[in-house]
PDB file of C-alpha atoms in Angstrom:
ATOM      1  CA  UNK A   1      54.844 -19.137  28.728  1.00 47.00           C
ATOM      2  CA  UNK A   2      51.289 -20.072  27.593  1.00 52.00           C
ATOM      3  CA  UNK A   3      49.520 -23.411  27.727  1.00 56.00           C
ATOM      4  CA  UNK A   4      48.720 -24.997  24.368  1.00 68.00           C
ATOM      5  CA  UNK A   5      45.088 -25.822  24.360  1.00 91.00           C
ATOM      6  CA  UNK A   6      43.915 -27.533  21.196  1.00 89.00           C
ATOM      7  CA  UNK A   7      40.170 -27.206  22.040  1.00 92.00           C
ATOM      8  CA  UNK A   8      40.548 -23.446  22.471  1.00 93.00           C
ATOM      9  CA  UNK A   9      42.620 -23.242  19.274  1.00 96.00           C
ATOM     10  CA  UNK A  10      39.907 -25.148  17.419  1.00 96.00           C
ATOM     11  CA  UNK A  11      37.219 -22.823  18.706  1.00 97.00           C
ATOM     12  CA  UNK A  12      38.957 -19.679  17.322  1.00 98.00           C
ATOM     13  CA  UNK A  13      39.896 -21.475  14.109  1.00 98.00           C
ATOM     14  CA  UNK A  14      36.259 -22.184  13.543  1.00 98.00           C
ATOM     15  CA  UNK A  15      35.559 -18.469  13.683  1.00 98.00           C
ATOM     16  CA  UNK A  16      38.313 -17.925  11.081  1.00 98.00           C
ATOM     17  CA  UNK A  17      36.655 -20.644   8.919  1.00 98.00           C
ATOM     18  CA  UNK A  18      33.345 -18.700   9.001  1.00 98.00           C
ATOM     19  CA  UNK A  19      35.158 -15.679   7.730  1.00 98.00           C
ATOM     20  CA  UNK A  20      36.893 -17.800   5.051  1.00 98.00           C
ATOM     21  CA  UNK A  21      33.468 -18.813   3.872  1.00 97.00           C
ATOM     22  CA  UNK A  22      32.362 -15.144   3.599  1.00 97.00           C
ATOM     23  CA  UNK A  23      35.391 -14.613   1.369  1.00 97.00           C
ATOM     24  CA  UNK A  24      34.428 -17.528  -0.826  1.00 96.00           C
ATOM     25  CA  UNK A  25      30.859 -16.239  -1.105  1.00 96.00           C
ATOM     26  CA  UNK A  26      32.201 -12.979  -2.389  1.00 95.00           C
ATOM     27  CA  UNK A  27      34.486 -14.736  -4.986  1.00 94.00           C
ATOM     28  CA  UNK A  28      37.653 -14.173  -2.982  1.00 96.00           C
ATOM     29  CA  UNK A  29      40.087 -16.924  -2.064  1.00 96.00           C
ATOM     30  CA  UNK A  30      38.646 -18.395   1.070  1.00 97.00           C
ATOM     31  CA  UNK A  31      40.963 -17.306   3.844  1.00 97.00           C
ATOM     32  CA  UNK A  32      39.743 -15.938   7.181  1.00 98.00           C
ATOM     33  CA  UNK A  33      41.633 -14.728  10.260  1.00 98.00           C
ATOM     34  CA  UNK A  34      40.875 -13.609  13.820  1.00 98.00           C
ATOM     35  CA  UNK A  35      42.999 -11.922  16.456  1.00 98.00           C
ATOM     36  CA  UNK A  36      42.294 -13.045  19.927  1.00 98.00           C
ATOM     37  CA  UNK A  37      43.321 -11.389  23.162  1.00 98.00           C
ATOM     38  CA  UNK A  38      42.295 -12.479  26.638  1.00 96.00           C
ATOM     39  CA  UNK A  39      39.623 -14.773  25.303  1.00 96.00           C
ATOM     40  CA  UNK A  40      37.981 -12.161  23.018  1.00 97.00           C
ATOM     41  CA  UNK A  41      38.098 -11.531  19.365  1.00 98.00           C
ATOM     42  CA  UNK A  42      39.576  -8.022  18.771  1.00 98.00           C
ATOM     43  CA  UNK A  43      40.070  -8.231  14.980  1.00 98.00           C
ATOM     44  CA  UNK A  44      38.535 -10.038  12.074  1.00 98.00           C
ATOM     45  CA  UNK A  45      39.382 -10.324   8.448  1.00 98.00           C
ATOM     46  CA  UNK A  46      38.885 -12.290   5.339  1.00 98.00           C
ATOM     47  CA  UNK A  47      40.677 -12.067   1.892  1.00 97.00           C
ATOM     48  CA  UNK A  48      39.428  -9.109   0.037  1.00 97.00           C
ATOM     49  CA  UNK A  49      42.027  -7.961  -2.421  1.00 97.00           C
ATOM     50  CA  UNK A  50      39.710  -8.138  -5.425  1.00 96.00           C
ATOM     51  CA  UNK A  51      36.720  -6.339  -3.902  1.00 96.00           C
ATOM     52  CA  UNK A  52      38.919  -3.722  -2.129  1.00 97.00           C
ATOM     53  CA  UNK A  53      41.287  -3.357  -5.118  1.00 97.00           C
ATOM     54  CA  UNK A  54      44.118  -3.700  -2.574  1.00 97.00           C
ATOM     55  CA  UNK A  55      46.905  -6.224  -2.901  1.00 97.00           C
ATOM     56  CA  UNK A  56      47.491  -5.991   0.836  1.00 97.00           C
ATOM     57  CA  UNK A  57      43.946  -6.861   1.800  1.00 98.00           C
ATOM     58  CA  UNK A  58      44.764 -10.381   3.017  1.00 98.00           C
ATOM     59  CA  UNK A  59      42.800 -11.857   5.839  1.00 98.00           C
ATOM     60  CA  UNK A  60      45.709 -11.465   8.342  1.00 98.00           C
ATOM     61  CA  UNK A  61      46.356  -7.833   7.443  1.00 98.00           C
ATOM     62  CA  UNK A  62      42.758  -6.846   7.767  1.00 98.00           C
ATOM     63  CA  UNK A  63      42.431  -8.606  11.115  1.00 98.00           C
ATOM     64  CA  UNK A  64      45.551  -6.926  12.386  1.00 98.00           C
ATOM     65  CA  UNK A  65      44.211  -3.534  11.312  1.00 98.00           C
ATOM     66  CA  UNK A  66      40.954  -4.015  13.120  1.00 98.00           C
ATOM     67  CA  UNK A  67      42.740  -5.318  16.295  1.00 98.00           C
ATOM     68  CA  UNK A  68      45.119  -2.367  16.256  1.00 98.00           C
ATOM     69  CA  UNK A  69      42.166   0.128  16.110  1.00 98.00           C
ATOM     70  CA  UNK A  70      40.384  -1.849  18.846  1.00 98.00           C
ATOM     71  CA  UNK A  71      43.390  -1.563  21.066  1.00 97.00           C
ATOM     72  CA  UNK A  72      44.557   1.819  19.984  1.00 98.00           C
ATOM     73  CA  UNK A  73      47.947   0.467  19.461  1.00 98.00           C
ATOM     74  CA  UNK A  74      49.753  -1.156  16.524  1.00 97.00           C
ATOM     75  CA  UNK A  75      51.606  -3.465  18.923  1.00 97.00           C
ATOM     76  CA  UNK A  76      49.501  -6.556  19.643  1.00 98.00           C
ATOM     77  CA  UNK A  77      51.637  -8.036  22.296  1.00 95.00           C
ATOM     78  CA  UNK A  78      49.996 -11.139  23.948  1.00 96.00           C
ATOM     79  CA  UNK A  79      47.434 -11.438  21.186  1.00 98.00           C
ATOM     80  CA  UNK A  80      47.135 -14.537  18.981  1.00 98.00           C
ATOM     81  CA  UNK A  81      46.188 -14.733  15.368  1.00 98.00           C
ATOM     82  CA  UNK A  82      44.195 -17.665  13.828  1.00 98.00           C
ATOM     83  CA  UNK A  83      44.233 -17.965  10.021  1.00 98.00           C
ATOM     84  CA  UNK A  84      42.920 -20.710   7.826  1.00 98.00           C
ATOM     85  CA  UNK A  85      46.011 -20.775   5.542  1.00 97.00           C
ATOM     86  CA  UNK A  86      49.758 -20.583   6.153  1.00 96.00           C
ATOM     87  CA  UNK A  87      50.670 -16.920   5.991  1.00 97.00           C
ATOM     88  CA  UNK A  88      52.559 -15.500   2.964  1.00 96.00           C
ATOM     89  CA  UNK A  89      55.676 -13.453   3.326  1.00 95.00           C
ATOM     90  CA  UNK A  90      53.809 -10.084   3.430  1.00 96.00           C
ATOM     91  CA  UNK A  91      51.554 -11.320   6.181  1.00 97.00           C
ATOM     92  CA  UNK A  92      54.315 -12.985   8.118  1.00 96.00           C
ATOM     93  CA  UNK A  93      56.169  -9.640   8.138  1.00 96.00           C
ATOM     94  CA  UNK A  94      53.093  -7.842   9.369  1.00 97.00           C
ATOM     95  CA  UNK A  95      52.612 -10.411  12.139  1.00 98.00           C
ATOM     96  CA  UNK A  96      56.142  -9.984  13.225  1.00 97.00           C
ATOM     97  CA  UNK A  97      55.926  -6.141  13.222  1.00 97.00           C
ATOM     98  CA  UNK A  98      52.654  -6.357  15.243  1.00 98.00           C
ATOM     99  CA  UNK A  99      54.369  -8.519  17.819  1.00 98.00           C
ATOM    100  CA  UNK A 100      51.676 -11.168  17.639  1.00 98.00           C
ATOM    101  CA  UNK A 101      52.497 -13.759  20.425  1.00 97.00           C
ATOM    102  CA  UNK A 102      51.256 -16.817  18.523  1.00 97.00           C
ATOM    103  CA  UNK A 103      50.271 -17.644  14.936  1.00 97.00           C
ATOM    104  CA  UNK A 104      47.949 -20.581  14.641  1.00 98.00           C
ATOM    105  CA  UNK A 105      47.101 -21.735  11.090  1.00 97.00           C
ATOM    106  CA  UNK A 106      45.069 -24.493   9.450  1.00 97.00           C
ATOM    107  CA  UNK A 107      46.395 -25.555   6.101  1.00 94.00           C
ATOM    108  CA  UNK A 108      49.729 -25.201   4.480  1.00 89.00           C
ATOM    109  CA  UNK A 109      50.222 -23.075   1.316  1.00 87.00           C
ATOM    110  CA  UNK A 110      52.805 -24.937  -0.882  1.00 77.00           C
ATOM    111  CA  UNK A 111      53.221 -22.158  -3.341  1.00 89.00           C
ATOM    112  CA  UNK A 112      53.750 -19.107  -1.050  1.00 83.00           C
ATOM    113  CA  UNK A 113      53.635 -20.220   2.594  1.00 85.00           C
ATOM    114  CA  UNK A 114      56.137 -18.411   4.648  1.00 84.00           C
ATOM    115  CA  UNK A 115      56.454 -20.758   7.573  1.00 87.00           C
ATOM    116  CA  UNK A 116      57.230 -24.243   6.469  1.00 75.00           C
ATOM    117  CA  UNK A 117      56.328 -24.372   2.724  1.00 82.00           C
ATOM    118  CA  UNK A 118      58.682 -21.900   1.098  1.00 81.00           C
ATOM    119  CA  UNK A 119      60.523 -19.871   3.767  1.00 84.00           C
ATOM    120  CA  UNK A 120      60.870 -20.106   7.543  1.00 88.00           C
ATOM    121  CA  UNK A 121      59.906 -16.451   8.025  1.00 89.00           C
ATOM    122  CA  UNK A 122      59.159 -16.662  11.695  1.00 89.00           C
ATOM    123  CA  UNK A 123      62.570 -18.210  12.481  1.00 88.00           C
ATOM    124  CA  UNK A 124      64.810 -15.802  10.617  1.00 89.00           C
ATOM    125  CA  UNK A 125      67.521 -15.030  13.127  1.00 90.00           C
ATOM    126  CA  UNK A 126      67.857 -11.352  12.200  1.00 92.00           C
ATOM    127  CA  UNK A 127      64.235 -10.585  13.204  1.00 90.00           C
ATOM    128  CA  UNK A 128      63.621  -8.993  16.645  1.00 89.00           C
ATOM    129  CA  UNK A 129      60.412 -10.918  17.276  1.00 93.00           C
ATOM    130  CA  UNK A 130      59.628 -14.587  16.769  1.00 93.00           C
ATOM    131  CA  UNK A 131      55.991 -15.607  17.353  1.00 96.00           C
ATOM    132  CA  UNK A 132      55.257 -19.149  18.395  1.00 95.00           C
ATOM    133  CA  UNK A 133      53.573 -21.076  15.634  1.00 95.00           C
ATOM    134  CA  UNK A 134      51.046 -23.871  15.654  1.00 95.00           C
ATOM    135  CA  UNK A 135      50.217 -25.467  12.327  1.00 94.00           C
ATOM    136  CA  UNK A 136      47.528 -27.825  11.292  1.00 94.00           C
ATOM    137  CA  UNK A 137      44.538 -26.751  13.399  1.00 96.00           C
ATOM    138  CA  UNK A 138      41.456 -27.907  11.532  1.00 96.00           C
ATOM    139  CA  UNK A 139      43.630 -28.235   8.434  1.00 95.00           C
ATOM    140  CA  UNK A 140      41.198 -30.700   6.726  1.00 96.00           C
ATOM    141  CA  UNK A 141      38.283 -28.284   6.960  1.00 97.00           C
ATOM    142  CA  UNK A 142      40.320 -25.403   5.516  1.00 95.00           C
ATOM    143  CA  UNK A 143      41.785 -27.489   2.779  1.00 93.00           C
ATOM    144  CA  UNK A 144      38.312 -28.791   1.817  1.00 96.00           C
ATOM    145  CA  UNK A 145      37.038 -25.207   1.633  1.00 96.00           C
ATOM    146  CA  UNK A 146      39.922 -24.099  -0.547  1.00 94.00           C
ATOM    147  CA  UNK A 147      39.594 -27.142  -2.811  1.00 93.00           C
ATOM    148  CA  UNK A 148      35.885 -26.600  -3.393  1.00 94.00           C
ATOM    149  CA  UNK A 149      36.398 -22.971  -4.187  1.00 94.00           C
ATOM    150  CA  UNK A 150      39.099 -23.661  -6.691  1.00 92.00           C
ATOM    151  CA  UNK A 151      37.165 -26.602  -8.199  1.00 93.00           C
ATOM    152  CA  UNK A 152      34.105 -24.250  -8.662  1.00 91.00           C
ATOM    153  CA  UNK A 153      36.395 -21.545 -10.128  1.00 88.00           C
ATOM    154  CA  UNK A 154      37.905 -24.031 -12.701  1.00 90.00           C
ATOM    155  CA  UNK A 155      34.419 -25.209 -13.695  1.00 88.00           C
ATOM    156  CA  UNK A 156      33.346 -21.636 -14.198  1.00 84.00           C
ATOM    157  CA  UNK A 157      36.258 -20.890 -16.466  1.00 85.00           C
ATOM    158  CA  UNK A 158      35.678 -23.979 -18.526  1.00 85.00           C
ATOM    159  CA  UNK A 159      32.025 -23.180 -18.874  1.00 84.00           C
ATOM    160  CA  UNK A 160      32.810 -19.576 -20.029  1.00 83.00           C
ATOM    161  CA  UNK A 161      35.391 -20.937 -22.478  1.00 81.00           C
ATOM    162  CA  UNK A 162      32.861 -23.390 -23.873  1.00 82.00           C
ATOM    163  CA  UNK A 163      30.231 -20.597 -24.215  1.00 83.00           C
ATOM    164  CA  UNK A 164      32.759 -18.541 -26.306  1.00 83.00           C
ATOM    165  CA  UNK A 165      33.750 -21.446 -28.552  1.00 73.00           C
ATOM    166  CA  UNK A 166      32.226 -21.222 -32.183  1.00 74.00           C
ATOM    167  CA  UNK A 167      29.689 -23.969 -32.893  1.00 66.00           C
TER     168      UNK A 167
END
């Protein structure tokens, strides 16, 4: 068993938050993820489905891909994934298949979260792997980033609509 260390979890979540900001800077929903093994980041990712024209280009999936390449193995046993938003069903499935040891996330995702919000994906009894989960690490910071992003996006849509309105 591993020791839960909030300070260490916050350290890695801050790295994921930096990646989430990169996503926001590119007009993508601000979600970032890192895979950590033995105190080292072995995979990084931030949401990129728009820019990559890839519906699977979620932060978690991209971080898992990089980590698997780093290790030369698709099984990421003993690795932990830090992500700024509760994983969706697709990402939860990928995390289970990768055999991630722990999933640590910041904010919940009420619409499509697959841990506590909509579906307890990591606890489904028929699965052959069940990662440990820690929720709420730097949740306020992640939520603030997401809120600011969507507030700006709504303002841009309003401005575009007003620009098209006949005078």
